[in-house]
Short mmCIF file of C-alpha atoms in Angstrom, two decimals:
data_model
loop_
_atom_site.label_atom_id
_atom_site.label_comp_id
_atom_site.label_asym_id
_atom_site.label_seq_id
_atom_site.Cartn_x
_atom_site.Cartn_y
_atom_site.Cartn_z
CA MET A 1 -165.68 -39.66 322.39
CA ASP A 2 -169.21 -40.71 321.39
CA THR A 3 -168.25 -42.67 318.27
CA PRO A 4 -171.79 -43.26 316.89
CA SER A 5 -172.68 -39.61 317.40
CA ALA A 6 -169.46 -38.41 315.76
CA SER A 7 -169.94 -40.77 312.82
CA ILE A 8 -173.46 -39.47 312.23
CA GLU A 9 -172.24 -35.87 312.42
CA ILE A 10 -169.41 -36.56 309.93
CA ALA A 11 -171.84 -38.35 307.59
CA ILE A 12 -174.21 -35.36 307.71
CA ILE A 13 -171.35 -32.95 306.91
CA LEU A 14 -170.23 -35.11 303.98
CA ILE A 15 -173.80 -35.24 302.65
CA LEU A 16 -174.02 -31.45 302.90
CA ILE A 17 -170.71 -31.07 301.04
CA VAL A 18 -171.98 -33.37 298.28
CA ALA A 19 -175.21 -31.36 298.12
CA ASN A 20 -173.14 -28.18 297.80
CA GLY A 21 -171.26 -29.87 294.97
CA VAL A 22 -174.53 -30.69 293.19
CA PHE A 23 -175.60 -27.04 293.35
CA ALA A 24 -172.20 -25.88 292.06
CA LEU A 25 -172.29 -28.55 289.33
CA THR A 26 -175.76 -27.46 288.20
CA GLU A 27 -174.91 -23.77 288.23
CA MET A 28 -171.77 -24.15 286.11
CA ALA A 29 -173.35 -26.66 283.74
CA VAL A 30 -176.37 -24.47 282.95
CA VAL A 31 -174.40 -21.23 282.71
CA SER A 32 -171.68 -22.67 280.46
CA SER A 33 -174.00 -24.73 278.25
CA ARG A 34 -174.25 -23.65 274.63
CA LYS A 35 -177.84 -22.90 273.79
CA VAL A 36 -177.41 -24.21 270.25
CA ARG A 37 -176.41 -27.63 271.56
CA LEU A 38 -179.27 -27.67 274.08
CA GLU A 39 -181.70 -26.81 271.28
CA LYS A 40 -180.30 -29.64 269.16
CA MET A 41 -180.66 -32.10 272.07
CA ALA A 42 -184.23 -30.87 272.65
CA GLU A 43 -185.07 -31.43 268.97
CA GLU A 44 -183.80 -34.99 269.37
CA GLY A 45 -186.37 -35.56 272.14
CA ASN A 46 -184.32 -34.94 275.29
CA ALA A 47 -186.84 -33.49 277.75
CA GLY A 48 -184.19 -32.48 280.26
CA SER A 49 -182.42 -30.33 277.70
CA ARG A 50 -185.64 -28.38 277.07
CA LEU A 51 -185.85 -27.61 280.77
CA ALA A 52 -182.14 -26.76 280.89
CA LEU A 53 -182.64 -24.41 277.94
CA GLU A 54 -185.46 -22.64 279.79
CA LEU A 55 -183.20 -22.23 282.83
CA ALA A 56 -180.38 -20.89 280.64
CA GLU A 57 -182.72 -18.40 278.94
CA GLU A 58 -183.83 -16.98 282.31
CA PRO A 59 -181.02 -17.71 284.79
CA THR A 60 -182.06 -15.35 287.60
CA PRO A 61 -184.48 -17.79 289.35
CA LEU A 62 -181.93 -20.60 288.98
CA LEU A 63 -179.09 -18.55 290.45
CA SER A 64 -181.31 -17.42 293.31
CA THR A 65 -182.36 -21.03 294.00
CA ILE A 66 -178.76 -22.21 294.01
CA GLN A 67 -177.74 -19.34 296.25
CA VAL A 68 -180.51 -20.24 298.72
CA GLY A 69 -179.37 -23.87 298.71
CA ILE A 70 -175.67 -23.06 299.14
CA THR A 71 -176.46 -20.59 301.92
CA LEU A 72 -178.57 -23.14 303.83
CA ILE A 73 -175.87 -25.77 303.38
CA GLY A 74 -173.24 -23.34 304.67
CA ILE A 75 -175.32 -22.60 307.76
CA LEU A 76 -175.96 -26.29 308.47
CA THR A 77 -172.33 -27.26 307.85
CA GLY A 78 -171.16 -24.53 310.20
CA THR A 79 -173.65 -25.63 312.82
CA PHE A 80 -172.61 -29.28 312.82
CA GLY A 81 -168.92 -28.66 312.25
CA GLY A 82 -168.25 -25.60 314.34
CA ALA A 83 -170.37 -26.56 317.32
CA THR A 84 -170.56 -30.35 317.46
CA LEU A 85 -167.40 -31.79 315.93
CA SER A 86 -165.13 -29.14 317.45
CA ARG A 87 -166.61 -29.91 320.89
CA ILE A 88 -165.99 -33.63 320.45
CA LEU A 89 -162.43 -33.03 319.24
CA SER A 90 -161.78 -30.57 322.08
CA GLU A 91 -162.73 -33.18 324.66
CA GLN A 92 -160.16 -35.55 323.17
CA LEU A 93 -157.45 -32.87 323.04
CA LYS A 94 -157.91 -32.12 326.75
CA ASN A 95 -156.38 -35.52 327.42
CA VAL A 96 -153.16 -34.31 325.82
CA PRO A 97 -151.29 -32.18 328.39
CA ALA A 98 -149.27 -30.24 325.78
CA VAL A 99 -152.36 -28.78 324.09
CA ALA A 100 -155.00 -29.14 326.81
CA ALA A 101 -154.97 -25.42 327.64
CA HIS A 102 -155.80 -24.48 324.05
CA SER A 103 -157.92 -27.45 323.09
CA ASP A 104 -161.02 -25.40 322.19
CA ALA A 105 -159.17 -23.07 319.80
CA ILE A 106 -157.14 -25.86 318.21
CA SER A 107 -160.17 -28.08 317.69
CA LEU A 108 -162.10 -25.21 316.11
CA VAL A 109 -159.22 -24.38 313.69
CA VAL A 110 -158.76 -28.06 312.73
CA VAL A 111 -162.47 -28.71 312.14
CA VAL A 112 -163.04 -25.46 310.19
CA SER A 113 -159.90 -26.02 308.08
CA ALA A 114 -160.89 -29.61 307.27
CA ILE A 115 -164.48 -28.69 306.38
CA THR A 116 -163.31 -25.69 304.31
CA TYR A 117 -160.83 -27.85 302.38
CA LEU A 118 -163.38 -30.58 301.67
CA THR A 119 -166.02 -28.00 300.69
CA LEU A 120 -163.68 -26.20 298.28
CA ILE A 121 -162.43 -29.39 296.64
CA PHE A 122 -165.54 -31.60 296.58
CA GLY A 123 -168.21 -28.92 296.91
CA GLU A 124 -166.87 -26.33 294.45
CA LEU A 125 -163.75 -26.92 292.34
CA VAL A 126 -164.17 -30.54 291.26
CA PRO A 127 -167.91 -30.24 290.41
CA LYS A 128 -167.31 -27.05 288.40
CA ARG A 129 -164.42 -28.65 286.51
CA ILE A 130 -166.63 -31.64 285.69
CA ALA A 131 -169.42 -29.31 284.53
CA LEU A 132 -167.08 -27.39 282.23
CA ASN A 133 -165.93 -30.61 280.55
CA ASN A 134 -169.44 -31.72 279.55
CA PRO A 135 -171.99 -29.01 280.42
CA GLU A 136 -174.98 -29.82 278.22
CA PRO A 137 -175.63 -33.47 279.26
CA ILE A 138 -175.09 -32.58 282.93
CA ALA A 139 -177.47 -29.62 282.67
CA ALA A 140 -180.08 -31.84 281.03
CA VAL A 141 -179.85 -34.41 283.86
CA LEU A 142 -179.92 -31.94 286.76
CA ALA A 143 -182.42 -29.45 285.32
CA GLY A 144 -185.40 -31.53 286.53
CA PRO A 145 -184.39 -31.91 290.20
CA MET A 146 -183.24 -28.30 290.33
CA SER A 147 -186.55 -27.14 288.86
CA THR A 148 -188.38 -29.06 291.59
CA PHE A 149 -186.23 -27.53 294.30
CA SER A 150 -186.83 -24.14 292.71
CA LYS A 151 -190.59 -24.60 293.02
CA LEU A 152 -190.27 -25.59 296.68
CA SER A 153 -188.16 -22.54 297.44
CA ALA A 154 -190.22 -20.26 295.17
CA PRO A 155 -191.29 -17.78 297.90
CA VAL A 156 -187.71 -17.16 298.98
CA VAL A 157 -186.44 -17.11 295.39
CA ASP A 158 -189.15 -14.66 294.31
CA PHE A 159 -188.23 -12.38 297.16
CA LEU A 160 -184.53 -12.52 296.21
CA SER A 161 -185.31 -11.97 292.53
CA ALA A 162 -187.46 -8.95 293.31
CA SER A 163 -184.71 -7.59 295.54
CA THR A 164 -182.11 -8.15 292.80
CA ASN A 165 -184.24 -6.39 290.17
CA PHE A 166 -184.83 -3.48 292.54
CA VAL A 167 -181.11 -3.04 293.19
CA MET A 168 -180.36 -3.28 289.43
CA ARG A 169 -182.94 -0.57 288.69
CA PHE A 170 -181.64 1.55 291.55
CA LEU A 171 -178.11 1.33 290.11
CA GLY A 172 -179.42 2.19 286.65
CA ILE A 173 -178.25 -1.09 285.11
CA LYS A 174 -180.57 -2.36 282.38
CA GLN A 175 -180.84 -6.00 281.37
CA SER A 176 -178.79 -6.67 278.28
CA ALA A 177 -180.79 -6.99 275.08
CA GLU A 178 -177.82 -8.47 273.25
CA SER A 179 -178.58 -11.12 270.65
CA PRO A 180 -177.97 -14.74 271.73
CA VAL A 181 -174.92 -15.06 269.47
CA THR A 182 -172.86 -12.04 268.46
CA GLU A 183 -170.41 -11.52 265.63
CA ASP A 184 -167.52 -11.14 268.07
CA GLU A 185 -168.39 -14.44 269.77
CA ILE A 186 -168.32 -16.25 266.43
CA ARG A 187 -164.98 -14.65 265.55
CA ILE A 188 -163.52 -15.76 268.90
CA LEU A 189 -164.85 -19.32 268.49
CA ILE A 190 -163.44 -19.55 264.96
CA GLU A 191 -160.09 -18.20 266.16
CA GLN A 192 -159.98 -20.72 269.01
CA GLY A 193 -160.98 -23.50 266.61
CA THR A 194 -158.17 -22.50 264.24
CA GLU A 195 -155.63 -22.54 267.05
CA ALA A 196 -156.89 -25.98 268.10
CA GLY A 197 -156.68 -27.28 264.53
CA SER A 198 -160.44 -27.68 264.01
CA PHE A 199 -160.47 -25.07 261.24
CA GLU A 200 -158.01 -24.11 258.54
CA LYS A 201 -156.53 -20.62 258.56
CA VAL A 202 -158.10 -19.94 255.16
CA GLU A 203 -161.53 -20.74 256.63
CA GLN A 204 -160.98 -18.24 259.44
CA ASP A 205 -159.91 -15.59 256.92
CA MET A 206 -163.01 -16.19 254.81
CA VAL A 207 -165.34 -15.88 257.82
CA ASP A 208 -163.62 -12.62 258.82
CA LYS A 209 -164.04 -11.29 255.29
CA VAL A 210 -167.72 -12.26 255.19
CA PHE A 211 -168.33 -10.26 258.37
CA ARG A 212 -166.26 -7.41 256.98
CA LEU A 213 -168.37 -7.46 253.81
CA SER A 214 -171.37 -6.19 255.77
CA ASP A 215 -169.47 -2.95 256.48
CA LEU A 216 -168.25 -2.34 252.94
CA LYS A 217 -170.09 -0.26 250.35
CA ALA A 218 -170.28 -0.64 246.60
CA TYR A 219 -167.71 2.07 245.92
CA SER A 220 -165.11 0.10 247.91
CA LEU A 221 -165.40 -2.94 245.62
CA MET A 222 -166.24 -1.45 242.21
CA THR A 223 -163.95 -0.88 239.26
CA PRO A 224 -163.69 2.93 239.19
CA ARG A 225 -164.80 4.82 236.11
CA THR A 226 -161.23 5.63 235.08
CA LYS A 227 -160.38 1.91 234.89
CA MET A 228 -163.56 0.70 233.19
CA ILE A 229 -163.13 -0.96 229.80
CA TRP A 230 -166.15 0.06 227.76
CA LEU A 231 -167.25 0.26 224.14
CA ASP A 232 -167.98 3.60 222.48
CA LEU A 233 -170.58 3.65 219.71
CA GLU A 234 -168.73 6.61 218.19
CA ASP A 235 -165.61 4.49 217.65
CA SER A 236 -165.14 2.35 214.57
CA ILE A 237 -166.18 -1.29 214.47
CA GLU A 238 -162.55 -2.32 214.02
CA TYR A 239 -161.47 -0.37 217.13
CA ASN A 240 -164.20 -1.89 219.28
CA GLN A 241 -163.37 -5.36 217.94
CA ARG A 242 -159.77 -4.89 219.03
CA ILE A 243 -160.89 -3.89 222.55
CA ILE A 244 -163.09 -6.99 222.77
CA PHE A 245 -160.41 -9.35 221.48
CA GLU A 246 -157.59 -7.91 223.61
CA SER A 247 -159.52 -8.05 226.85
CA SER A 248 -160.74 -11.15 228.67
CA HIS A 249 -163.96 -9.62 229.94
CA SER A 250 -167.26 -11.44 229.57
CA ARG A 251 -169.31 -8.21 229.50
CA PHE A 252 -168.81 -4.63 228.35
CA PRO A 253 -170.60 -1.38 229.18
CA VAL A 254 -171.70 0.44 226.01
CA ALA A 255 -172.04 4.23 225.76
CA THR A 256 -171.83 7.07 223.26
CA GLY A 257 -169.02 9.56 223.64
CA SER A 258 -168.70 9.15 227.40
CA LEU A 259 -170.03 6.96 230.14
CA ASP A 260 -172.52 9.67 231.03
CA ASN A 261 -174.38 8.67 227.83
CA PHE A 262 -174.71 5.08 228.94
CA HIS A 263 -176.87 2.63 226.94
CA GLY A 264 -176.47 -0.81 228.44
CA ILE A 265 -174.38 -3.98 228.81
CA ILE A 266 -173.41 -6.34 226.03
CA TYR A 267 -172.14 -9.87 226.67
CA SER A 268 -169.18 -11.43 224.89
CA LYS A 269 -171.08 -14.69 224.41
CA ASP A 270 -173.78 -12.86 222.44
CA LEU A 271 -171.13 -11.22 220.24
CA LEU A 272 -169.46 -14.60 219.72
CA SER A 273 -172.80 -16.16 218.78
CA ASP A 274 -173.39 -13.45 216.15
CA CYS A 275 -169.84 -13.89 214.87
CA LEU A 276 -170.27 -17.65 214.48
CA GLU A 277 -173.48 -17.03 212.53
CA GLY A 278 -171.62 -14.70 210.20
CA LYS A 279 -173.41 -11.57 211.35
CA PRO A 280 -171.56 -8.22 211.41
CA LEU A 281 -170.64 -6.67 214.76
CA ASP A 282 -173.64 -4.71 216.02
CA LEU A 283 -173.16 -3.35 219.52
CA GLU A 284 -176.68 -1.96 219.74
CA ASN A 285 -178.23 -5.34 219.04
CA GLY A 286 -178.53 -7.43 222.17
CA LEU A 287 -177.90 -4.64 224.67
CA LYS A 288 -179.13 -5.56 228.13
CA SER A 289 -180.58 -2.96 230.44
CA PRO A 290 -178.22 -2.72 233.41
CA LEU A 291 -178.84 -2.56 237.12
CA TYR A 292 -178.17 0.84 238.64
CA ILE A 293 -177.13 1.11 242.26
CA PRO A 294 -175.97 4.02 244.45
CA LYS A 295 -172.33 3.96 245.45
CA SER A 296 -173.39 3.95 249.12
CA MET A 297 -175.25 0.61 248.84
CA LYS A 298 -173.86 -2.02 251.20
CA ALA A 299 -172.04 -4.94 249.57
CA PHE A 300 -174.47 -7.47 251.08
CA LYS A 301 -177.38 -5.55 249.55
CA VAL A 302 -175.64 -5.68 246.17
CA LEU A 303 -175.14 -9.42 246.54
CA GLU A 304 -178.81 -9.88 247.46
CA LEU A 305 -179.83 -7.81 244.43
CA PHE A 306 -177.73 -10.03 242.16
CA LYS A 307 -179.46 -13.11 243.61
CA GLN A 308 -182.93 -11.65 243.14
CA THR A 309 -182.42 -10.46 239.57
CA GLY A 310 -180.10 -13.14 238.26
CA ARG A 311 -177.74 -10.40 237.04
CA HIS A 312 -174.08 -10.37 237.92
CA GLU A 313 -173.14 -6.75 237.25
CA ALA A 314 -174.35 -3.23 238.02
CA ILE A 315 -173.51 0.36 237.17
CA VAL A 316 -172.58 2.41 240.25
CA LEU A 317 -173.92 5.96 240.39
CA ASP A 318 -173.13 8.95 242.56
CA GLU A 319 -175.72 11.18 244.20
CA PHE A 320 -176.01 13.23 241.01
CA GLY A 321 -176.72 10.21 238.79
CA GLY A 322 -173.27 10.16 237.23
CA VAL A 323 -171.49 6.89 236.48
CA VAL A 324 -168.64 6.37 238.95
CA GLY A 325 -167.89 2.69 238.49
CA PHE A 326 -168.83 -0.85 237.58
CA ILE A 327 -169.29 -3.72 240.04
CA THR A 328 -169.67 -7.43 239.34
CA LEU A 329 -170.30 -10.61 241.31
CA HIS A 330 -166.65 -11.43 240.68
CA ASP A 331 -165.60 -8.31 242.63
CA ILE A 332 -167.65 -9.38 245.66
CA MET A 333 -166.39 -12.96 245.57
CA GLU A 334 -162.79 -11.74 245.42
CA GLU A 335 -163.41 -9.76 248.59
CA ILE A 336 -164.41 -13.01 250.34
CA ILE A 337 -161.97 -15.58 248.95
CA GLY A 338 -159.14 -13.30 247.84
CA ASP A 339 -157.77 -12.30 244.46
CA MET A 340 -158.56 -14.58 241.54
CA PRO A 341 -156.05 -13.33 238.95
CA SER A 342 -156.70 -13.82 235.27
CA VAL A 343 -154.10 -13.81 232.52
CA ASP A 344 -154.54 -10.07 232.11
CA ASP A 345 -154.17 -9.46 235.83
CA GLU A 346 -150.76 -11.12 235.81
CA GLU A 347 -149.55 -8.65 233.21
CA GLU A 348 -150.77 -5.62 235.14
CA GLU A 349 -148.44 -3.60 237.33
CA PRO A 350 -149.08 -4.26 241.04
CA GLN A 351 -150.83 -1.45 242.89
CA ILE A 352 -148.34 -1.49 245.77
CA ILE A 353 -144.60 -1.92 245.24
CA GLU A 354 -142.31 -2.08 248.25
CA ARG A 355 -138.92 -0.61 247.43
CA GLN A 356 -135.53 -1.58 248.81
CA ASP A 357 -135.33 1.51 251.01
CA GLY A 358 -138.53 0.48 252.83
CA SER A 359 -140.84 2.97 251.09
CA TRP A 360 -143.87 2.04 248.99
CA LEU A 361 -144.88 3.19 245.53
CA VAL A 362 -148.67 3.07 245.53
CA ASP A 363 -151.19 3.45 242.73
CA GLY A 364 -153.48 6.42 243.32
CA LEU A 365 -156.45 4.27 242.32
CA ILE A 366 -155.97 1.70 245.06
CA THR A 367 -159.13 1.52 247.15
CA ILE A 368 -159.12 3.10 250.58
CA GLU A 369 -160.10 -0.22 252.19
CA GLU A 370 -157.11 -2.04 250.67
CA PHE A 371 -154.78 0.85 251.53
CA LYS A 372 -155.90 0.85 255.18
CA GLU A 373 -155.57 -2.92 255.42
CA VAL A 374 -152.01 -2.95 254.04
CA PHE A 375 -150.84 -0.10 256.28
CA ASP A 376 -152.88 -1.20 259.31
CA ILE A 377 -154.88 2.04 259.55
CA ASP A 378 -158.26 2.24 261.27
CA ASP A 379 -159.54 5.64 260.10
CA LEU A 380 -158.34 8.46 257.88
CA PRO A 381 -159.02 12.17 258.43
CA GLU A 382 -162.36 13.39 257.04
CA GLU A 383 -163.12 9.92 255.65
CA GLU A 384 -166.78 10.01 256.61
CA ARG A 385 -167.29 13.61 255.51
CA ASP A 386 -165.52 13.63 252.12
CA HIS A 387 -166.41 10.04 251.08
CA PHE A 388 -163.22 9.49 249.07
CA ASN A 389 -162.86 6.01 247.61
CA THR A 390 -159.19 5.87 246.58
CA LEU A 391 -155.78 6.88 247.88
CA GLY A 392 -155.73 9.67 245.31
CA GLY A 393 -159.03 10.91 246.70
CA PHE A 394 -157.56 10.98 250.22
CA VAL A 395 -154.53 12.99 249.01
CA VAL A 396 -156.77 15.56 247.32
CA SER A 397 -159.06 15.72 250.38
CA TYR A 398 -156.16 16.20 252.80
CA LEU A 399 -154.42 18.88 250.71
CA GLY A 400 -157.66 20.63 249.80
CA HIS A 401 -156.65 21.10 246.14
CA ILE A 402 -155.48 19.22 243.04
CA PRO A 403 -151.79 18.56 243.81
CA SER A 404 -148.81 18.80 241.53
CA ALA A 405 -145.96 16.30 241.21
CA SER A 406 -143.48 16.34 244.14
CA GLU A 407 -146.03 17.88 246.52
CA ASN A 408 -145.99 16.08 249.88
CA PHE A 409 -147.40 16.05 253.40
CA VAL A 410 -147.04 14.03 256.60
CA TRP A 411 -149.95 12.38 258.38
CA ASP A 412 -149.50 10.24 261.48
CA ASP A 413 -146.19 8.40 260.87
CA LEU A 414 -146.52 8.35 257.07
CA LYS A 415 -145.15 10.79 254.52
CA PHE A 416 -147.14 11.02 251.27
CA GLU A 417 -145.39 12.37 248.18
CA VAL A 418 -147.17 12.76 244.85
CA VAL A 419 -144.79 11.20 242.32
CA ASP A 420 -146.87 11.38 239.15
CA MET A 421 -150.10 12.99 237.97
CA ASP A 422 -152.33 11.80 235.12
CA ARG A 423 -153.72 15.21 234.14
CA VAL A 424 -155.83 16.05 237.23
CA ARG A 425 -155.73 12.55 238.73
CA VAL A 426 -153.19 11.41 241.32
CA ASP A 427 -151.44 8.53 239.55
CA LYS A 428 -148.60 7.44 241.84
CA VAL A 429 -147.86 8.20 245.50
CA LEU A 430 -144.62 7.47 247.34
CA ILE A 431 -145.28 6.55 250.98
CA THR A 432 -142.51 6.50 253.58
CA ARG A 433 -142.69 5.83 257.29
CA VAL A 434 -141.18 8.67 259.28
CA SER A 435 -139.91 8.59 262.84
CA PRO A 436 -141.56 10.88 265.41
CA PRO A 437 -139.53 14.05 266.06
CA PRO A 438 -136.99 13.62 268.89
CA GLU A 439 -137.80 15.21 272.22
CA ASP A 440 -135.99 18.46 272.95
CA ASP A 441 -133.63 17.83 275.87
CA SER A 442 -133.99 21.46 276.93
CA ASP A 443 -137.65 20.85 277.65
CA LEU A 444 -136.69 18.20 280.17
CA ASP A 445 -134.43 20.48 282.17
#
């Protein structure tokens, strides 16, 4: 065996394996790097991170360059290993009588197996594992040399890139125009952070509710007209005083006769100020012109409107200009951080009562969003078409008429029974889960 020659050949193969590892390390580091962290490193003056960010933004040339390098390395490794080292090993095996007849095949299998093992471990798996552990700094270090190699192999890379784009167009696959960071990605990261202990569960819930807020409309968060506490100018001063004193609200809508003759909003602090000055109760003095919003306005738009105007409440109107509800900043904040019960809230009857038999007694005025969340429902029939806002609205929409007490129907695996009516409004609904009907054995025969 020519020892110097064999040593040189082995050294060349090891160098090629290391080079393969560098390509694999660079590829995984750039692809798995978070662009936000690269941008932060670039802002701190790290030149390599700027280059790595450019490579991450447009990875096709980088991937083509790496593929060219790995392909060349594979060809060279096969040339030296398959032809040279196997020949040297075969000559040695011919001196062993037991395997001399098959020395060529055995030497080829041994050399290929050894090179394959070393390439997989040191040329692929270990470098990629290292890159995943700390991608951004590695990408910043290797981006410069890889960019230089990319320029040297530009003709080949350009040809491969053009070929790739042609095949993509031929297959009808368009380049994704997805935003750099999506809502789902943030949700997944927050969920993983919660599982790892980096975030509290309450923080994850708040982030989920903030994202959910962008899908909600004003009518999902408002206090419906039938539950609004308002002051009527036709009522006596004593009656209105009792309403003000018995409630804990900081503001009251004021109207004449009905909410359709709406005048404005009056604040409790203004009434208290007049009272302390010894002035008689005058609801018309100090009325503030309210904000009017359509019931279809998105919750985020309502929040932005509150920020712009400095107001914390708005009257919600339907498409005909009728008052359908009242929404405040407090309502929006409760949707994000959860219920913030006041003294009065503690005295109110809960909207959902679970009974001992497993059924639920539900208030007809519970919002559709809360109802769907409690019962884990994605969509209700005709929800988009009929635009009902409450459970009572869904019952009326499904039945197609104003129901009477004891009327019931089954939808999905839920049975809805109207327990009580408040004139023409569905007041209480009894909901029971029903089992699917058993299969008829005769049908199976």
